[in-house]
Short mmCIF file of C-alpha atoms in Angstrom, two decimals:
data_model
loop_
_atom_site.label_atom_id
_atom_site.label_comp_id
_atom_site.label_asym_id
_atom_site.label_seq_id
_atom_site.Cartn_x
_atom_site.Cartn_y
_atom_site.Cartn_z
CA UNK A 1 0.00 0.18 -0.05
CA UNK A 2 1.65 3.52 -1.01
CA UNK A 3 2.14 5.93 1.64
CA UNK A 4 -0.15 8.89 2.16
CA UNK A 5 0.39 11.91 0.47
CA UNK A 6 0.76 14.70 2.72
CA UNK A 7 1.96 17.50 0.65
CA UNK A 8 0.86 18.67 -2.78
CA UNK A 9 2.15 21.34 -4.60
CA UNK A 10 -0.34 24.27 -4.79
CA UNK A 11 -1.46 25.86 -7.81
CA UNK A 12 -2.10 29.64 -7.94
CA UNK A 13 -3.14 31.64 -4.86
CA UNK A 14 -6.62 32.00 -4.75
CA UNK A 15 -7.93 35.95 -4.69
CA UNK A 16 -10.70 37.59 -3.39
CA UNK A 17 -11.58 41.27 -3.69
CA UNK A 18 -13.15 43.57 -1.83
CA UNK A 19 -14.25 47.31 -2.68
CA UNK A 20 -11.39 47.21 -5.49
CA UNK A 21 -8.74 45.53 -3.53
CA UNK A 22 -7.42 42.19 -4.52
CA UNK A 23 -6.17 40.15 -1.42
CA UNK A 24 -4.95 36.59 -1.13
CA UNK A 25 -7.94 34.24 -0.06
CA UNK A 26 -5.89 32.86 2.95
CA UNK A 27 -5.28 36.03 3.96
CA UNK A 28 -8.57 36.68 4.11
CA UNK A 29 -9.38 33.63 6.27
CA UNK A 30 -6.41 33.59 8.16
CA UNK A 31 -7.36 37.23 9.79
CA UNK A 32 -11.07 35.54 10.63
CA UNK A 33 -9.62 32.87 12.27
CA UNK A 34 -7.36 35.23 14.32
CA UNK A 35 -10.55 37.21 15.47
CA UNK A 36 -12.51 34.37 16.18
CA UNK A 37 -9.82 32.39 17.97
CA UNK A 38 -9.04 35.26 20.05
CA UNK A 39 -12.35 35.83 21.26
CA UNK A 40 -12.79 31.93 22.04
CA UNK A 41 -9.64 32.26 24.39
CA UNK A 42 -11.30 34.80 26.61
CA UNK A 43 -14.97 33.01 26.83
CA UNK A 44 -13.11 29.53 27.41
CA UNK A 45 -11.07 31.93 30.32
CA UNK A 46 -14.32 33.07 31.85
CA UNK A 47 -15.87 29.63 31.39
CA UNK A 48 -13.21 27.68 32.81
CA UNK A 49 -13.20 29.84 36.21
CA UNK A 50 -16.21 28.05 37.55
CA UNK A 51 -16.78 24.63 35.79
CA UNK A 52 -14.14 21.68 35.27
CA UNK A 53 -12.55 21.27 32.28
CA UNK A 54 -13.88 18.51 30.66
CA UNK A 55 -17.81 19.65 31.73
CA UNK A 56 -16.50 23.33 29.28
CA UNK A 57 -15.44 20.75 26.50
CA UNK A 58 -18.56 18.48 26.57
CA UNK A 59 -21.17 21.82 26.71
CA UNK A 60 -19.27 23.73 24.04
CA UNK A 61 -19.70 20.56 21.64
CA UNK A 62 -23.28 21.27 21.48
CA UNK A 63 -22.60 24.77 20.14
CA UNK A 64 -20.52 22.91 17.08
CA UNK A 65 -23.68 21.22 16.16
CA UNK A 66 -25.76 24.57 14.09
CA UNK A 67 -22.34 24.76 11.71
CA UNK A 68 -22.04 20.92 11.47
CA UNK A 69 -25.90 20.76 10.81
CA UNK A 70 -25.30 23.16 8.17
CA UNK A 71 -22.19 21.77 6.48
CA UNK A 72 -23.94 18.57 6.01
CA UNK A 73 -27.27 19.81 4.90
CA UNK A 74 -25.29 21.72 2.04
CA UNK A 75 -24.20 19.01 0.28
CA UNK A 76 -21.38 20.79 -0.58
CA UNK A 77 -18.41 18.44 1.10
CA UNK A 78 -19.26 15.18 -0.79
CA UNK A 79 -18.44 16.75 -4.27
CA UNK A 80 -15.07 18.44 -3.35
CA UNK A 81 -13.06 14.87 -2.76
CA UNK A 82 -9.47 15.83 -4.78
CA UNK A 83 -7.49 13.19 -3.49
CA UNK A 84 -7.67 9.82 -1.50
CA UNK A 85 -11.21 9.72 0.44
CA UNK A 86 -9.40 7.55 3.09
CA UNK A 87 -6.56 9.52 3.51
CA UNK A 88 -8.86 12.63 3.66
CA UNK A 89 -11.04 11.08 6.49
CA UNK A 90 -8.15 9.43 8.52
CA UNK A 91 -6.08 12.91 8.66
CA UNK A 92 -9.28 14.77 9.44
CA UNK A 93 -10.06 12.16 12.19
CA UNK A 94 -6.29 12.72 13.64
CA UNK A 95 -7.41 16.47 13.76
CA UNK A 96 -9.95 16.01 15.86
CA UNK A 97 -8.66 13.63 18.58
CA UNK A 98 -5.55 16.73 18.67
CA UNK A 99 -7.55 19.54 18.96
CA UNK A 100 -10.17 17.97 21.80
CA UNK A 101 -6.58 16.92 23.50
CA UNK A 102 -5.24 20.46 23.27
CA UNK A 103 -8.65 21.84 23.84
CA UNK A 104 -8.66 20.00 27.33
CA UNK A 105 -5.23 20.70 28.20
CA UNK A 106 -5.98 24.36 28.12
CA UNK A 107 -9.34 24.40 30.22
CA UNK A 108 -7.03 22.62 32.39
CA UNK A 109 -4.58 24.83 32.15
CA UNK A 110 -6.85 27.58 33.04
CA UNK A 111 -8.73 25.79 36.00
CA UNK A 112 -5.22 25.71 37.44
CA UNK A 113 -4.45 29.55 37.91
CA UNK A 114 -3.10 29.80 34.42
CA UNK A 115 -4.07 33.40 33.33
CA UNK A 116 -5.29 34.02 29.61
CA UNK A 117 -2.85 36.79 29.12
CA UNK A 118 -0.32 33.72 29.27
CA UNK A 119 -1.69 30.53 28.69
CA UNK A 120 -3.26 31.51 24.87
CA UNK A 121 0.06 33.43 23.52
CA UNK A 122 2.17 30.25 24.91
CA UNK A 123 -0.28 27.49 23.08
CA UNK A 124 -0.36 30.03 20.04
CA UNK A 125 3.24 29.35 19.58
CA UNK A 126 2.23 25.98 18.14
CA UNK A 127 3.30 26.95 14.59
CA UNK A 128 6.65 26.46 15.80
CA UNK A 129 5.65 22.70 16.44
CA UNK A 130 3.85 22.83 13.05
CA UNK A 131 7.50 24.19 11.38
CA UNK A 132 9.55 21.86 13.09
CA UNK A 133 7.23 19.06 11.90
CA UNK A 134 7.04 20.26 8.34
CA UNK A 135 11.06 20.00 8.01
CA UNK A 136 10.68 16.19 8.93
CA UNK A 137 7.57 15.10 7.03
CA UNK A 138 7.83 17.36 4.02
CA UNK A 139 11.45 17.80 3.89
CA UNK A 140 11.59 21.68 3.99
CA UNK A 141 14.48 23.54 4.71
CA UNK A 142 14.69 26.97 6.99
CA UNK A 143 15.83 30.09 6.00
CA UNK A 144 17.64 32.28 8.06
CA UNK A 145 14.48 34.11 8.87
CA UNK A 146 12.72 31.44 9.96
CA UNK A 147 15.32 30.33 12.35
CA UNK A 148 15.03 33.87 13.89
CA UNK A 149 11.70 33.02 14.33
CA UNK A 150 12.02 30.04 16.20
CA UNK A 151 14.65 31.54 18.43
CA UNK A 152 12.36 34.50 19.55
CA UNK A 153 9.34 31.49 20.01
CA UNK A 154 11.72 30.12 22.61
CA UNK A 155 12.18 33.67 23.99
CA UNK A 156 8.86 34.40 23.93
CA UNK A 157 7.81 31.19 25.91
CA UNK A 158 10.56 32.11 28.70
CA UNK A 159 9.22 35.97 29.08
CA UNK A 160 5.32 34.27 29.52
CA UNK A 161 6.70 32.33 31.99
CA UNK A 162 8.46 35.03 33.97
CA UNK A 163 5.71 37.47 33.40
CA UNK A 164 2.57 36.30 35.37
CA UNK A 165 1.66 39.04 37.20
CA UNK A 166 -0.33 38.31 40.30
CA UNK A 167 -1.03 34.89 39.51
CA UNK A 168 3.06 33.68 39.84
CA UNK A 169 6.07 35.48 41.41
CA UNK A 170 8.24 37.19 38.93
CA UNK A 171 11.44 36.07 41.22
CA UNK A 172 11.12 32.54 40.64
CA UNK A 173 13.65 30.86 38.51
CA UNK A 174 12.15 30.46 35.15
CA UNK A 175 12.54 26.42 35.33
CA UNK A 176 10.53 26.24 38.42
CA UNK A 177 7.57 28.20 36.62
CA UNK A 178 8.10 26.11 33.53
CA UNK A 179 7.07 23.10 35.77
CA UNK A 180 4.21 24.51 37.76
CA UNK A 181 1.14 22.13 36.21
CA UNK A 182 -0.81 25.09 34.22
CA UNK A 183 2.37 25.52 32.16
CA UNK A 184 2.66 21.98 31.52
CA UNK A 185 -0.63 21.51 30.49
CA UNK A 186 -0.31 24.65 28.70
CA UNK A 187 2.76 23.08 26.93
CA UNK A 188 0.93 19.76 25.96
CA UNK A 189 -1.73 21.61 24.47
CA UNK A 190 1.00 23.46 22.20
CA UNK A 191 2.61 20.49 20.74
CA UNK A 192 -1.23 18.80 20.70
CA UNK A 193 -2.58 21.89 18.59
CA UNK A 194 0.69 22.00 16.61
CA UNK A 195 0.46 18.72 15.16
CA UNK A 196 -3.19 19.00 14.18
CA UNK A 197 -2.09 22.18 12.23
CA UNK A 198 -0.10 19.90 10.21
CA UNK A 199 -2.48 17.69 9.44
CA UNK A 200 -4.93 20.19 8.58
CA UNK A 201 -2.88 20.84 5.50
CA UNK A 202 -2.30 17.14 4.99
CA UNK A 203 -6.29 16.30 4.90
CA UNK A 204 -7.07 19.46 2.73
CA UNK A 205 -4.98 17.91 0.04
CA UNK A 206 -7.37 15.07 -0.43
CA UNK A 207 -10.55 16.40 0.63
CA UNK A 208 -12.48 20.13 0.67
CA UNK A 209 -12.18 22.29 4.02
CA UNK A 210 -15.69 21.52 4.49
CA UNK A 211 -15.50 17.95 4.59
CA UNK A 212 -12.32 17.80 6.79
CA UNK A 213 -14.70 20.22 9.25
CA UNK A 214 -17.61 17.67 9.38
CA UNK A 215 -15.20 14.58 10.27
CA UNK A 216 -13.04 16.69 12.64
CA UNK A 217 -16.58 17.95 14.18
CA UNK A 218 -17.91 14.45 14.17
CA UNK A 219 -15.17 12.95 15.94
CA UNK A 220 -15.09 15.74 18.42
CA UNK A 221 -18.56 14.54 19.44
CA UNK A 222 -18.12 11.25 19.66
CA UNK A 223 -15.32 11.93 22.43
CA UNK A 224 -17.72 13.80 23.78
CA UNK A 225 -20.00 10.80 24.59
CA UNK A 226 -17.34 8.87 25.42
CA UNK A 227 -16.41 11.54 28.32
CA UNK A 228 -19.76 11.51 29.34
CA UNK A 229 -19.72 7.97 30.23
CA UNK A 230 -16.49 7.48 31.69
CA UNK A 231 -16.66 10.73 34.04
CA UNK A 232 -19.30 11.62 36.60
CA UNK A 233 -19.99 15.23 36.32
CA UNK A 234 -21.71 17.83 38.25
CA UNK A 235 -23.91 19.45 35.68
CA UNK A 236 -24.96 22.25 38.32
CA UNK A 237 -24.11 25.57 36.45
CA UNK A 238 -25.38 28.66 36.15
CA UNK A 239 -27.16 30.57 32.85
CA UNK A 240 -23.86 32.35 32.32
CA UNK A 241 -21.88 29.33 32.42
CA UNK A 242 -23.90 27.60 30.06
CA UNK A 243 -24.22 30.16 27.67
CA UNK A 244 -20.37 30.65 27.89
CA UNK A 245 -19.74 26.93 27.05
CA UNK A 246 -21.88 26.89 24.32
CA UNK A 247 -20.54 30.51 22.58
CA UNK A 248 -16.60 28.75 22.92
CA UNK A 249 -18.17 25.97 20.77
CA UNK A 250 -19.69 28.30 18.13
CA UNK A 251 -16.33 29.85 18.03
CA UNK A 252 -13.95 27.35 17.78
CA UNK A 253 -15.92 25.16 15.41
CA UNK A 254 -16.43 28.44 13.27
CA UNK A 255 -12.64 29.26 13.59
CA UNK A 256 -11.32 25.94 12.31
CA UNK A 257 -13.76 25.78 9.83
CA UNK A 258 -12.20 29.33 8.33
CA UNK A 259 -8.66 28.14 9.23
CA UNK A 260 -9.04 24.95 7.06
CA UNK A 261 -9.98 27.27 4.41
CA UNK A 262 -7.14 29.31 4.61
CA UNK A 263 -4.92 26.09 4.71
CA UNK A 264 -6.92 25.02 1.30
CA UNK A 265 -5.72 28.08 -0.54
CA UNK A 266 -2.40 28.76 0.80
CA UNK A 267 0.71 27.21 2.13
CA UNK A 268 0.73 25.75 5.91
CA UNK A 269 4.10 27.72 6.46
CA UNK A 270 1.89 31.39 5.75
CA UNK A 271 -1.14 30.30 6.88
CA UNK A 272 -0.11 28.32 10.80
CA UNK A 273 2.13 31.34 11.81
CA UNK A 274 -0.57 34.12 10.99
CA UNK A 275 -2.99 32.34 12.47
CA UNK A 276 -0.79 32.07 15.39
CA UNK A 277 -1.10 36.07 15.89
CA UNK A 278 -4.74 34.98 18.02
CA UNK A 279 -3.29 36.39 21.04
CA UNK A 280 -3.11 39.56 20.65
CA UNK A 281 -7.02 39.84 20.49
CA UNK A 282 -7.26 37.57 23.28
CA UNK A 283 -4.47 39.96 25.50
CA UNK A 284 -6.52 42.83 24.67
CA UNK A 285 -9.90 41.85 25.52
CA UNK A 286 -8.97 39.75 28.64
CA UNK A 287 -7.83 43.49 29.99
CA UNK A 288 -10.43 44.70 28.96
CA UNK A 289 -13.49 42.65 30.18
CA UNK A 290 -11.75 39.75 32.64
CA UNK A 291 -9.60 42.82 33.92
CA UNK A 292 -6.34 41.02 34.08
CA UNK A 293 -3.34 42.60 33.97
CA UNK A 294 -0.74 43.29 31.76
CA UNK A 295 2.92 43.71 32.94
CA UNK A 296 5.19 44.84 30.64
CA UNK A 297 7.34 41.37 30.02
CA UNK A 298 3.87 39.95 29.15
CA UNK A 299 3.23 43.13 26.56
CA UNK A 300 6.74 42.75 25.25
CA UNK A 301 6.21 38.97 25.19
CA UNK A 302 3.60 39.12 22.92
CA UNK A 303 5.39 41.39 20.95
CA UNK A 304 7.88 39.15 20.30
CA UNK A 305 5.79 36.23 19.45
CA UNK A 306 3.99 38.05 17.19
CA UNK A 307 7.06 38.96 15.45
CA UNK A 308 8.21 35.53 15.57
CA UNK A 309 4.85 34.42 13.40
CA UNK A 310 5.89 36.88 10.75
CA UNK A 311 9.42 36.02 10.29
CA UNK A 312 8.64 32.13 10.26
CA UNK A 313 6.42 32.90 7.77
CA UNK A 314 9.24 34.03 5.09
CA UNK A 315 9.76 31.99 2.37
CA UNK A 316 12.97 31.84 0.72
CA UNK A 317 11.17 32.51 -2.63
CA UNK A 318 9.96 35.71 -1.63
CA UNK A 319 13.12 36.61 -0.53
CA UNK A 320 14.61 35.80 -3.82
CA UNK A 321 11.90 37.36 -5.86
CA UNK A 322 12.07 40.75 -3.70
CA UNK A 323 16.07 40.64 -4.66
CA UNK A 324 15.17 40.03 -8.12
CA UNK A 325 13.11 43.34 -8.65
CA UNK A 326 15.73 45.24 -6.59
CA UNK A 327 18.45 44.39 -9.19
CA UNK A 328 16.06 44.76 -12.46
CA UNK A 329 15.38 48.53 -11.21
#
């Protein structure tokens, strides 16, 4: 049996027009993903303050049903298989498993005292994992800008460890902070999310973004049923908690859908780092609505994290083209 095709050369970049301006399709949907995931991080923090992480996952799954219903009943997904359907289903199911693991790990990190202004930006560095895995699986080579981006990512993680404000002592050595329970779960979410991102690109090489989203949401719902049977939950919650959990599911499923479209129309090495900039939204909104303290270290770490995402996305072809254009003038 032949090995699954993870990477497929892309054709010309699809473009969209807004008010006479032409913008790459993957950029538009990546920006939508940033907003949706950024808002989801804030709502997830609010929900995890009073109820258990697994219960947040269970309730939020019901918020995914509206999008799932729309995608199934429109019937577009089954008409857009561009590769091997079996590989598309397998990769999509793996995305669902890894996404659930990342989500639960994030909720546990919140419940153990991790602030959204640190946990979410740390997890956003999952693009680092995606890039490293792409080097191994796609045999990609890093240019000096991408290497610099990886260094910036590591620095940002260390700064997030030192910048926890009221919830941790800045005077503690970074290695003690790194071993804290909420940071360990944050890092677990980082690796799970990074691996899932790699499989999004692999899956959309074989099936449409609609199909990938359907399989991922179904996988998530199946795992939710398993959790319900294996775990004993206290279903007592306020109306606000219930609404917050449902909103987490709605935002999360919508964000995954827009992200899948971005991956299907753009390069993984560009989409992953750009989508990882969503903490900018989470940090600002958390400061306004959750009253979380933004220390100078956290603000600087967010800037460095954003710089890391941008530099990781600079490809050799883009650099060469810019050099040629300059030489021709």
